[in-house]
Amino acid sequence: MKLDAKTPEGPIAEKWGRHKFTNKLVNPANRRKYNIIIVGTGLAGGSAAATLAEQGYNVTAFCYQDSPRRAHSIAAQGGINAAKNYQNDGDSVFRLFYDTVKGGDFRSREANVHRLAEVSANIIDQCVAQGVPFAREYGGLLANRSFGGAQVSRTFYARGATGQQLLLGAYSALSKQIGLGTVKMYNRHEMLDLVLVDGHAKGIITRNLVSGEIKSWAADAVVLATGGYSNVFFLSTNATGCNSTAIMRAYKKGAGFANPCYTQIHPTCIPQAGDHQSKLTLMSESLRNDGRVWVPKNAADCEKDPNQIPEEDRDYFLERKYPSFGNLAPRDIASRAAKEACDEGRGVGPGKRGVYLDFAEAIKRLGEPAIRERYGNLFDIYERITGENAYIQPMRIYPAPHYTMGGLWVDYNLQSTIPGCFVIGEANFSDHGANRLGASALMQGLADGYFVLPYTLPNYLAGEKPGSASTDMADFKEAEEAVNAFSQKLLDTKGSRSPRSLHLDLGRIMWEKCGMARNEAGLKEALEQIQNIREEFNTNLKVTGSGKSLNQELERAGRLAEFIDLAEIMCHDALERDESCGGHFREEHQSHDGEAVRQDENFAHVGVWEYKGSGEKPVLHKEPLVFNDVQLAVRSYK
Amino acid sequence: MNLKLKIWRQDDKSSAGRFQDYEISDISPDSSFLEMLDLLNEQLVEKGEESVAFDHDCREGVCGMCSLTINGVPHGGERGTTTCQLHMRKFQDGETITIEPFRANAFPVLRDLVVDRGGFDKIIQAGGFITCRVGSAQDANLTPIPKPVADSAFDFAACIGCGACVASCKNASAMLFTGAKISHMNSLPHGKPEKDRRALAMVAAMDEAGFGNCRNYGECAAVCPKEIPLDVIAKMNRDYAVATVKDFLGIG
Amino acid sequence: MSNPCCRHLNSSIGKKYLMALSGLVLAGFVFVHMLGNLQAFLGQEALNAYAYKLQSIPAVLWGFRFFLLAVTIVHVATAISLVRENRAARPKPNGEEKFVQATVGSRSMGFSGALLFGFIVFHVLHYTVKVTHPGYKDMHYHLSKAHKDVHDVYTMIVTGFQEQWISALYIVCMAFLCLHLSHGVSSLFQTLGIRNETWRKRLDAIAVAYGWAIFIGFVSVPVAVLAGALPLPG
Ligand SMILES: Cc1cc2nc3c(=O)[nH]c(=O)nc-3n(C[C@H](O)[C@H](O)[C@H](O)COP(=O)(O)OP(=O)(O)OC[C@H]3O[C@@H](n4cnc5c(N)ncnc54)[C@H](O)[C@@H]3O)c2cc1C
Ligand code: HEM
Ligand code: HEM
Ligand code: SF4
Ligand code: F3S
Ligand code: FES
């Protein structure tokens, strides 16, 4: 596997401009002869489909929900970053670039991140022009808030529903093109395989989730925008349908998988209430601006009514450990501190997996109306889910898997190691290194879709003869047959374990051994346990219903199959990366006070895994990371 | 909790459906309504039966994928709450719960509780967008928008496209949904150039998709999980009338 | 239907506009009609003079009648088309049918409207064409001021309502008119797009008040007749 990042020459601020100029263009009259498949129509895929169609290409797009408007981008609450410097507080493209590289714990590719920061401002312009109702000040200009890990206010937001409003913006642009006939949209279609012709990605196989029909689609290029894979943990803040199937199929067809172990755990989620739980709900991080995080000092107090525990018996552990950042410590740090407290047996709530987020003091200081004004909707969500009133009783929170920085490896053009297979949005690994800053994922998805891919994909197309692949080719027939055979196998296993129950087991292993903190022994154990789960899956799975109709059990089973293989490379990667960085915390590598310690000499690289066949250990390749414009430094939030 | 469930089962679009009774026990009052159905499905699979198909995705009340008419009310009747956010503690132990798909001829049942809400997409495709070629946007702060205008645009834009308004309406009218989108875009300065065209085209698409006519029952706004106000229908009517008159006079 | 106005009027919202505008005219008509009827309390002379004034210029009378007929036809035809389309848009409920907040008035517009249609037909046959009671035709009155012999509307009404079943029928129909208007009058503001969240509650209240005012105004005549407060002259 050759990893050529194709980073353009020149000073960092000029790379993208030069690259756009040197990229080949496709003659407008020829564009409609090219067919592009886009799998996934969230922020990344939706914006890319709309833009490429607007440029004149023929786009065929797919999503598994019943409408593109439902992609999981919709759930993002907090906001989107952009280097506009509207607040006149010293922000700039370079500062956003710097913050992102630092926030990612120096594990991302400089040139990509700089480009992201450059186009960020255009995203806001584009979205506002599309009618996204961002929050505004009384003067009518756009409002900003600050977000974790930054000292400037550069986050644009639309109440607590920024992702929703941005996605509806992209969806409306996409809808316009669908109405014009330039995009053919297939809802309730799941991509089950990628088809290569002569080593180039030329099509996909899908299952129509309503009729069960397995079908081939040929095109001149394939774009994957299928989002993240946090659902490998079963319980995460992702939508229940989020899956890794598309990227895993591409991986198995030769695409390198980069940094699979980089996962982000979000500190403020509502804790699990019991085994019935199907997903975890994120509570905006902004709560930590006024809430104080604590657990009882003595494990014996954990069952007590929190309001009866006196001040001196409470341990405000974030304030104690990180006096200068206190309750606002970055996500990974706050998450780990909560886990430690619970590991010591001082957790609260069901299963003793939770810590208090207490507003009593803020309510005393500011009054209940002020708190209601700021967080009323979050308190409502909390009450709806837990039945508890956070105005009189502290909230309980616990970290949960939230975002995956890892993903398919892409070069500067967002092309994977398979020519013609492009990957955008959370599905790729590109911009966030080992940890993503809040409000940067939305920015990346839209940057990829609106402003980057529409310049880089045509460069590939310009070298391809349009319409060279067709679904009559043997490559398609073979892939289709394999997909059919696999579905049939799932239905025919007729064992006794439901897909959900197996997924629960897998999730538990991953959460315990490859979650917030990892160690060598645990990861090795996990690798063995995953083998057992695969064995169970192959021999003892039970899928009812048929393949010829809407069958959600079959969908679950198919997704689980890929999650199992993904879990394995995650553990391999976590084991191989013998350092702590960002969201990847190896217990062997921490300072005396429990901070992550990077090993830059050995691990300043992207770890890229190459598939070697089922049951074989994948092979690791490395893309070295070179830092010319920022200095590697220790992240400190003390 | 122990519950009796009366659930609509239907094989596909073309077959007839029927209610089927199920019993389920030991449900935690802390579980959500959909988690209760997850557990029911686990039990069905265990018995070798086909699970009950229902739509869901985000499970946090924002994607609009979940549906279900519960005891006769879409999303179950708790104000401002989607089915996925509904929790079992709101039900009585021993209660019989009737669960049906969203009902409207424009929303054909695909299987069990899953319906096809594609009509909504058609409405948006007809005009639910503000045209702006990528790269051609002016600086975002060039056009100030008064805060009240921006805030109310957000209120209208909050619609999640779930279809409960249609399901609750005895006339299967999609006017709350369509009105919300038209009101959102027509109230913003950027949306003004296409205002008339948008109103005419979206209403035409709404009619074409087979939704009924609003008769001002107000059920839709009462069940809407995002509490979209009836105002949006009035606004849409007004915009439509203005557009019609302009069209007739050949101006604008 | 290529003319834009026809095309748009035939759409869902177009039809609602027709419904609302025709409803507005009808609601206005009943108000004026009610004021006219109340003149019965001013005495035989006043009512008959008023009735005569209305009918003295045939062109105006017939012009008005055609207009009213046309409006009624539009109102009824649109109502039928809306109700039919709505039935087609929604399958028969399989399970429970529940209303969360829709008022009785809004839910019974079709029924109350149909009943009103029946009422109007009967009413016109009764008091205008007088086929049900040909004897009404022979009632005459001499206007003392104008020195004219005119139809004695006052006597006709009082005679009419002295028949208890007629009074009962009118009173019941007026109740449905009240119901129809208590939703219709607020609804038409919504349909015409001249209502917002602040005015919604106010208009709802105004509509109910309007419905009751119309009810009381109309019903007072038959009630007064039955109670003997409006006696036959002489
Ligand atoms: C609860 C939550 C809150 C967040 N808050 C923020 C925030 O405040 N700020 C921020 O910047 N980021 C936030 N994020 C992260 C951010 O929302 C996501 O990273 C981003 O939206 C991903 O966009 P995407 O387009 O890559 O993928 P998605 O939006 O997940 O879209 C994936 C698409 O792929 C389709 N798809 C998937 N698999 C298949 C398949 N096999 N076949 C066919 N189609 C498929 C889906 O149908 C969908 O259309 C948040 C994430 C979560 C979970
Ligand atoms: C108690 C209630 C009512 C009384 C006493 C009453 C009385 C009358 C009388 C006396 C006439 C005939 C006038 C004439 O020809 O000299 C008349 C005509 C008419 N009334 Fe009423 N009316 C009542 C209610 C209504 C209502 C509720 C409606 C409508 C919904 C209505 C609609 C009409 C119409 C359409 C005509 C015919 C007008 C014409 O063209 O001549 N009436 N009414
Ligand atoms: C002749 C028989 C009538 C029928 C069949 C009829 C039927 C209807 C129907 C079906 C509606 C629509 C209601 C809705 O959309 O929910 C309606 C509305 C209305 N009707 Fe009638 N109606 C009749 C007579 C009248 C009369 C006599 C009046 C006035 C006195 C009247 C006043 C109104 C008003 C004001 C509306 C409201 C319009 C709107 O919703 O915007 N109707 N009618
Ligand atoms: S208007 Fe309300 S009920 Fe209707 S689709 Fe939108 S959110 Fe759902
Ligand atoms: S319930 Fe139906 S009748 Fe109109 S006000 Fe809502 S669409
Ligand atoms: S599942 Fe997304 S709104 Fe209910």
mmCIF file with all atom_site columns, C-alpha atoms in Angstrom, chain A residues 203-324:
data_model
loop_
_atom_site.group_PDB
_atom_site.id
_atom_site.type_symbol
_atom_site.label_atom_id
_atom_site.label_alt_id
_atom_site.label_comp_id
_atom_site.label_asym_id
_atom_site.label_entity_id
_atom_site.label_seq_id
_atom_site.pdbx_PDB_ins_code
_atom_site.Cartn_x
_atom_site.Cartn_y
_atom_site.Cartn_z
_atom_site.occupancy
_atom_site.B_iso_or_equiv
_atom_site.pdbx_formal_charge
_atom_site.auth_seq_id
_atom_site.auth_comp_id
_atom_site.auth_asym_id
_atom_site.auth_atom_id
_atom_site.pdbx_PDB_model_num
ATOM 1   C CA . GLY A 1 203 ? -19.683 1.337  -8.389  1.00 0.00 ? 203 GLY A CA 1
ATOM 2   C CA . ILE A 1 204 ? -21.485 -0.052 -5.412  1.00 0.00 ? 204 ILE A CA 1
ATOM 3   C CA . ILE A 1 205 ? -23.970 -2.738 -4.433  1.00 0.00 ? 205 ILE A CA 1
ATOM 4   C CA . THR A 1 206 ? -26.986 -1.703 -2.378  1.00 0.00 ? 206 THR A CA 1
ATOM 5   C CA . ARG A 1 207 ? -29.862 -3.346 -0.608  1.00 0.00 ? 207 ARG A CA 1
ATOM 6   C CA . ASN A 1 208 ? -33.213 -1.671 -0.977  1.00 0.00 ? 208 ASN A CA 1
ATOM 7   C CA . LEU A 1 209 ? -34.274 -1.727 2.656   1.00 0.00 ? 209 LEU A CA 1
ATOM 8   C CA . VAL A 1 210 ? -37.958 -1.856 1.760   1.00 0.00 ? 210 VAL A CA 1
ATOM 9   C CA . SER A 1 211 ? -38.072 -4.506 -0.916  1.00 0.00 ? 211 SER A CA 1
ATOM 10  C CA . GLY A 1 212 ? -34.845 -6.294 -0.065  1.00 0.00 ? 212 GLY A CA 1
ATOM 11  C CA . GLU A 1 213 ? -33.654 -5.991 -3.657  1.00 0.00 ? 213 GLU A CA 1
ATOM 12  C CA . ILE A 1 214 ? -29.888 -6.225 -4.094  1.00 0.00 ? 214 ILE A CA 1
ATOM 13  C CA . LYS A 1 215 ? -28.741 -4.018 -6.912  1.00 0.00 ? 215 LYS A CA 1
ATOM 14  C CA . SER A 1 216 ? -25.591 -2.815 -8.685  1.00 0.00 ? 216 SER A CA 1
ATOM 15  C CA . TRP A 1 217 ? -24.835 0.794  -9.548  1.00 0.00 ? 217 TRP A CA 1
ATOM 16  C CA . ALA A 1 218 ? -22.011 1.852  -11.855 1.00 0.00 ? 218 ALA A CA 1
ATOM 17  C CA . ALA A 1 219 ? -20.383 5.282  -11.973 1.00 0.00 ? 219 ALA A CA 1
ATOM 18  C CA . ASP A 1 220 ? -17.149 7.071  -12.761 1.00 0.00 ? 220 ASP A CA 1
ATOM 19  C CA . ALA A 1 221 ? -16.289 7.710  -9.132  1.00 0.00 ? 221 ALA A CA 1
ATOM 20  C CA . VAL A 1 222 ? -17.621 6.796  -5.723  1.00 0.00 ? 222 VAL A CA 1
ATOM 21  C CA . VAL A 1 223 ? -17.769 9.139  -2.747  1.00 0.00 ? 223 VAL A CA 1
ATOM 22  C CA . LEU A 1 224 ? -18.278 7.721  0.745   1.00 0.00 ? 224 LEU A CA 1
ATOM 23  C CA . ALA A 1 225 ? -19.799 10.096 3.290   1.00 0.00 ? 225 ALA A CA 1
ATOM 24  C CA . THR A 1 226 ? -21.273 7.624  5.697   1.00 0.00 ? 226 THR A CA 1
ATOM 25  C CA . GLY A 1 227 ? -20.333 9.203  9.011   1.00 0.00 ? 227 GLY A CA 1
ATOM 26  C CA . GLY A 1 228 ? -18.646 7.806  12.086  1.00 0.00 ? 228 GLY A CA 1
ATOM 27  C CA . TYR A 1 229 ? -18.487 4.421  13.731  1.00 0.00 ? 229 TYR A CA 1
ATOM 28  C CA . SER A 1 230 ? -19.066 5.122  17.439  1.00 0.00 ? 230 SER A CA 1
ATOM 29  C CA . ASN A 1 231 ? -21.809 2.521  17.380  1.00 0.00 ? 231 ASN A CA 1
ATOM 30  C CA . VAL A 1 232 ? -19.149 -0.153 17.545  1.00 0.00 ? 232 VAL A CA 1
ATOM 31  C CA . PHE A 1 233 ? -19.619 0.473  21.295  1.00 0.00 ? 233 PHE A CA 1
ATOM 32  C CA . PHE A 1 234 ? -23.342 -0.316 20.942  1.00 0.00 ? 234 PHE A CA 1
ATOM 33  C CA . LEU A 1 235 ? -24.129 2.508  23.338  1.00 0.00 ? 235 LEU A CA 1
ATOM 34  C CA . SER A 1 236 ? -23.047 5.875  21.996  1.00 0.00 ? 236 SER A CA 1
ATOM 35  C CA . THR A 1 237 ? -24.503 9.257  21.233  1.00 0.00 ? 237 THR A CA 1
ATOM 36  C CA . ASN A 1 238 ? -24.869 8.260  17.604  1.00 0.00 ? 238 ASN A CA 1
ATOM 37  C CA . ALA A 1 239 ? -28.149 7.419  15.945  1.00 0.00 ? 239 ALA A CA 1
ATOM 38  C CA . THR A 1 240 ? -29.092 3.773  16.186  1.00 0.00 ? 240 THR A CA 1
ATOM 39  C CA . GLY A 1 241 ? -28.612 3.266  12.463  1.00 0.00 ? 241 GLY A CA 1
ATOM 40  C CA . CYS A 1 242 ? -25.101 4.719  12.202  1.00 0.00 ? 242 CYS A CA 1
ATOM 41  C CA . ASN A 1 243 ? -22.815 2.041  10.862  1.00 0.00 ? 243 ASN A CA 1
ATOM 42  C CA . SER A 1 244 ? -19.397 1.280  9.483   1.00 0.00 ? 244 SER A CA 1
ATOM 43  C CA . THR A 1 245 ? -20.487 -0.969 6.642   1.00 0.00 ? 245 THR A CA 1
ATOM 44  C CA . ALA A 1 246 ? -19.570 1.283  3.747   1.00 0.00 ? 246 ALA A CA 1
ATOM 45  C CA . ILE A 1 247 ? -16.100 2.175  4.998   1.00 0.00 ? 247 ILE A CA 1
ATOM 46  C CA . MET A 1 248 ? -15.398 -1.377 6.114   1.00 0.00 ? 248 MET A CA 1
ATOM 47  C CA . ARG A 1 249 ? -16.366 -2.750 2.713   1.00 0.00 ? 249 ARG A CA 1
ATOM 48  C CA . ALA A 1 250 ? -14.055 -0.207 1.089   1.00 0.00 ? 250 ALA A CA 1
ATOM 49  C CA . TYR A 1 251 ? -11.340 -1.210 3.558   1.00 0.00 ? 251 TYR A CA 1
ATOM 50  C CA . LYS A 1 252 ? -11.798 -4.813 2.569   1.00 0.00 ? 252 LYS A CA 1
ATOM 51  C CA . LYS A 1 253 ? -11.496 -3.809 -1.079  1.00 0.00 ? 253 LYS A CA 1
ATOM 52  C CA . GLY A 1 254 ? -8.155  -2.159 -0.457  1.00 0.00 ? 254 GLY A CA 1
ATOM 53  C CA . ALA A 1 255 ? -8.701  1.213  1.159   1.00 0.00 ? 255 ALA A CA 1
ATOM 54  C CA . GLY A 1 256 ? -6.367  1.941  4.060   1.00 0.00 ? 256 GLY A CA 1
ATOM 55  C CA . PHE A 1 257 ? -8.061  2.498  7.432   1.00 0.00 ? 257 PHE A CA 1
ATOM 56  C CA . ALA A 1 258 ? -6.335  5.265  9.375   1.00 0.00 ? 258 ALA A CA 1
ATOM 57  C CA . ASN A 1 259 ? -6.091  5.583  13.146  1.00 0.00 ? 259 ASN A CA 1
ATOM 58  C CA . PRO A 1 260 ? -9.127  3.401  13.936  1.00 0.00 ? 260 PRO A CA 1
ATOM 59  C CA . CYS A 1 261 ? -8.390  3.661  17.668  1.00 0.00 ? 261 CYS A CA 1
ATOM 60  C CA . TYR A 1 262 ? -8.930  7.440  17.825  1.00 0.00 ? 262 TYR A CA 1
ATOM 61  C CA . THR A 1 263 ? -12.348 7.779  19.370  1.00 0.00 ? 263 THR A CA 1
ATOM 62  C CA . GLN A 1 264 ? -13.747 10.683 21.301  1.00 0.00 ? 264 GLN A CA 1
ATOM 63  C CA . ILE A 1 265 ? -15.613 10.204 24.516  1.00 0.00 ? 265 ILE A CA 1
ATOM 64  C CA . HIS A 1 266 ? -17.911 13.028 25.478  1.00 0.00 ? 266 HIS A CA 1
ATOM 65  C CA . PRO A 1 267 ? -17.998 13.842 29.193  1.00 0.00 ? 267 PRO A CA 1
ATOM 66  C CA . THR A 1 268 ? -21.533 15.156 29.581  1.00 0.00 ? 268 THR A CA 1
ATOM 67  C CA . CYS A 1 269 ? -23.989 12.454 28.617  1.00 0.00 ? 269 CYS A CA 1
ATOM 68  C CA . ILE A 1 270 ? -26.909 11.081 30.561  1.00 0.00 ? 270 ILE A CA 1
ATOM 69  C CA . PRO A 1 271 ? -25.745 7.860  32.263  1.00 0.00 ? 271 PRO A CA 1
ATOM 70  C CA . GLN A 1 272 ? -27.088 4.475  31.324  1.00 0.00 ? 272 GLN A CA 1
ATOM 71  C CA . ALA A 1 273 ? -30.211 3.570  33.291  1.00 0.00 ? 273 ALA A CA 1
ATOM 72  C CA . GLY A 1 274 ? -30.233 -0.151 32.662  1.00 0.00 ? 274 GLY A CA 1
ATOM 73  C CA . ASP A 1 275 ? -29.813 -2.955 30.157  1.00 0.00 ? 275 ASP A CA 1
ATOM 74  C CA . HIS A 1 276 ? -32.799 -1.830 28.166  1.00 0.00 ? 276 HIS A CA 1
ATOM 75  C CA . GLN A 1 277 ? -30.874 1.222  27.035  1.00 0.00 ? 277 GLN A CA 1
ATOM 76  C CA . SER A 1 278 ? -30.461 1.619  23.283  1.00 0.00 ? 278 SER A CA 1
ATOM 77  C CA . LYS A 1 279 ? -28.463 4.814  23.067  1.00 0.00 ? 279 LYS A CA 1
ATOM 78  C CA . LEU A 1 280 ? -26.978 7.552  25.184  1.00 0.00 ? 280 LEU A CA 1
ATOM 79  C CA . THR A 1 281 ? -28.031 11.149 25.012  1.00 0.00 ? 281 THR A CA 1
ATOM 80  C CA . LEU A 1 282 ? -25.573 13.964 24.891  1.00 0.00 ? 282 LEU A CA 1
ATOM 81  C CA . MET A 1 283 ? -26.140 17.029 27.026  1.00 0.00 ? 283 MET A CA 1
ATOM 82  C CA . SER A 1 284 ? -24.479 20.136 25.692  1.00 0.00 ? 284 SER A CA 1
ATOM 83  C CA . GLU A 1 285 ? -21.074 20.766 27.112  1.00 0.00 ? 285 GLU A CA 1
ATOM 84  C CA . SER A 1 286 ? -22.099 24.313 27.863  1.00 0.00 ? 286 SER A CA 1
ATOM 85  C CA . LEU A 1 287 ? -23.615 22.921 31.083  1.00 0.00 ? 287 LEU A CA 1
ATOM 86  C CA . ARG A 1 288 ? -20.127 22.786 32.492  1.00 0.00 ? 288 ARG A CA 1
ATOM 87  C CA . ASN A 1 289 ? -19.992 26.588 32.418  1.00 0.00 ? 289 ASN A CA 1
ATOM 88  C CA . ASP A 1 290 ? -22.254 26.732 35.469  1.00 0.00 ? 290 ASP A CA 1
ATOM 89  C CA . GLY A 1 291 ? -22.439 23.196 36.833  1.00 0.00 ? 291 GLY A CA 1
ATOM 90  C CA . ARG A 1 292 ? -19.899 21.794 39.285  1.00 0.00 ? 292 ARG A CA 1
ATOM 91  C CA . VAL A 1 293 ? -18.808 18.213 38.902  1.00 0.00 ? 293 VAL A CA 1
ATOM 92  C CA . TRP A 1 294 ? -18.448 16.111 42.032  1.00 0.00 ? 294 TRP A CA 1
ATOM 93  C CA . VAL A 1 295 ? -18.692 12.674 43.616  1.00 0.00 ? 295 VAL A CA 1
ATOM 94  C CA . PRO A 1 296 ? -18.864 11.760 47.296  1.00 0.00 ? 296 PRO A CA 1
ATOM 95  C CA . LYS A 1 297 ? -15.509 11.504 49.016  1.00 0.00 ? 297 LYS A CA 1
ATOM 96  C CA . ASN A 1 298 ? -16.534 8.222  50.579  1.00 0.00 ? 298 ASN A CA 1
ATOM 97  C CA . ALA A 1 299 ? -17.883 5.347  48.578  1.00 0.00 ? 299 ALA A CA 1
ATOM 98  C CA . ALA A 1 300 ? -20.275 4.721  51.456  1.00 0.00 ? 300 ALA A CA 1
ATOM 99  C CA . ASP A 1 301 ? -22.127 7.977  50.679  1.00 0.00 ? 301 ASP A CA 1
ATOM 100 C CA . CYS A 1 302 ? -22.913 7.067  47.087  1.00 0.00 ? 302 CYS A CA 1
ATOM 101 C CA . GLU A 1 303 ? -26.385 5.754  47.787  1.00 0.00 ? 303 GLU A CA 1
ATOM 102 C CA . LYS A 1 304 ? -27.335 8.787  49.853  1.00 0.00 ? 304 LYS A CA 1
ATOM 103 C CA . ASP A 1 305 ? -29.545 11.606 48.748  1.00 0.00 ? 305 ASP A CA 1
ATOM 104 C CA . PRO A 1 306 ? -26.968 14.014 47.258  1.00 0.00 ? 306 PRO A CA 1
ATOM 105 C CA . ASN A 1 307 ? -28.554 17.026 48.869  1.00 0.00 ? 307 ASN A CA 1
ATOM 106 C CA . GLN A 1 308 ? -27.892 15.454 52.284  1.00 0.00 ? 308 GLN A CA 1
ATOM 107 C CA . ILE A 1 309 ? -24.173 15.036 51.659  1.00 0.00 ? 309 ILE A CA 1
ATOM 108 C CA . PRO A 1 310 ? -22.389 17.944 53.344  1.00 0.00 ? 310 PRO A CA 1
ATOM 109 C CA . GLU A 1 311 ? -19.905 20.125 51.469  1.00 0.00 ? 311 GLU A CA 1
ATOM 110 C CA . GLU A 1 312 ? -16.868 18.644 53.221  1.00 0.00 ? 312 GLU A CA 1
ATOM 111 C CA . ASP A 1 313 ? -17.785 15.127 52.101  1.00 0.00 ? 313 ASP A CA 1
ATOM 112 C CA . ARG A 1 314 ? -17.894 16.084 48.422  1.00 0.00 ? 314 ARG A CA 1
ATOM 113 C CA . ASP A 1 315 ? -14.985 15.779 46.045  1.00 0.00 ? 315 ASP A CA 1
ATOM 114 C CA . TYR A 1 316 ? -15.097 18.422 43.296  1.00 0.00 ? 316 TYR A CA 1
ATOM 115 C CA . PHE A 1 317 ? -12.486 16.428 41.458  1.00 0.00 ? 317 PHE A CA 1
ATOM 116 C CA . LEU A 1 318 ? -12.075 18.566 38.322  1.00 0.00 ? 318 LEU A CA 1
ATOM 117 C CA . GLU A 1 319 ? -11.603 21.706 40.357  1.00 0.00 ? 319 GLU A CA 1
ATOM 118 C CA . ARG A 1 320 ? -9.201  19.853 42.593  1.00 0.00 ? 320 ARG A CA 1
ATOM 119 C CA . LYS A 1 321 ? -7.103  18.351 39.801  1.00 0.00 ? 321 LYS A CA 1
ATOM 120 C CA . TYR A 1 322 ? -7.191  21.187 37.265  1.00 0.00 ? 322 TYR A CA 1
ATOM 121 C CA . PRO A 1 323 ? -7.393  24.360 39.296  1.00 0.00 ? 323 PRO A CA 1
ATOM 122 C CA . SER A 1 324 ? -7.090  26.752 36.340  1.00 0.00 ? 324 SER A CA 1
#
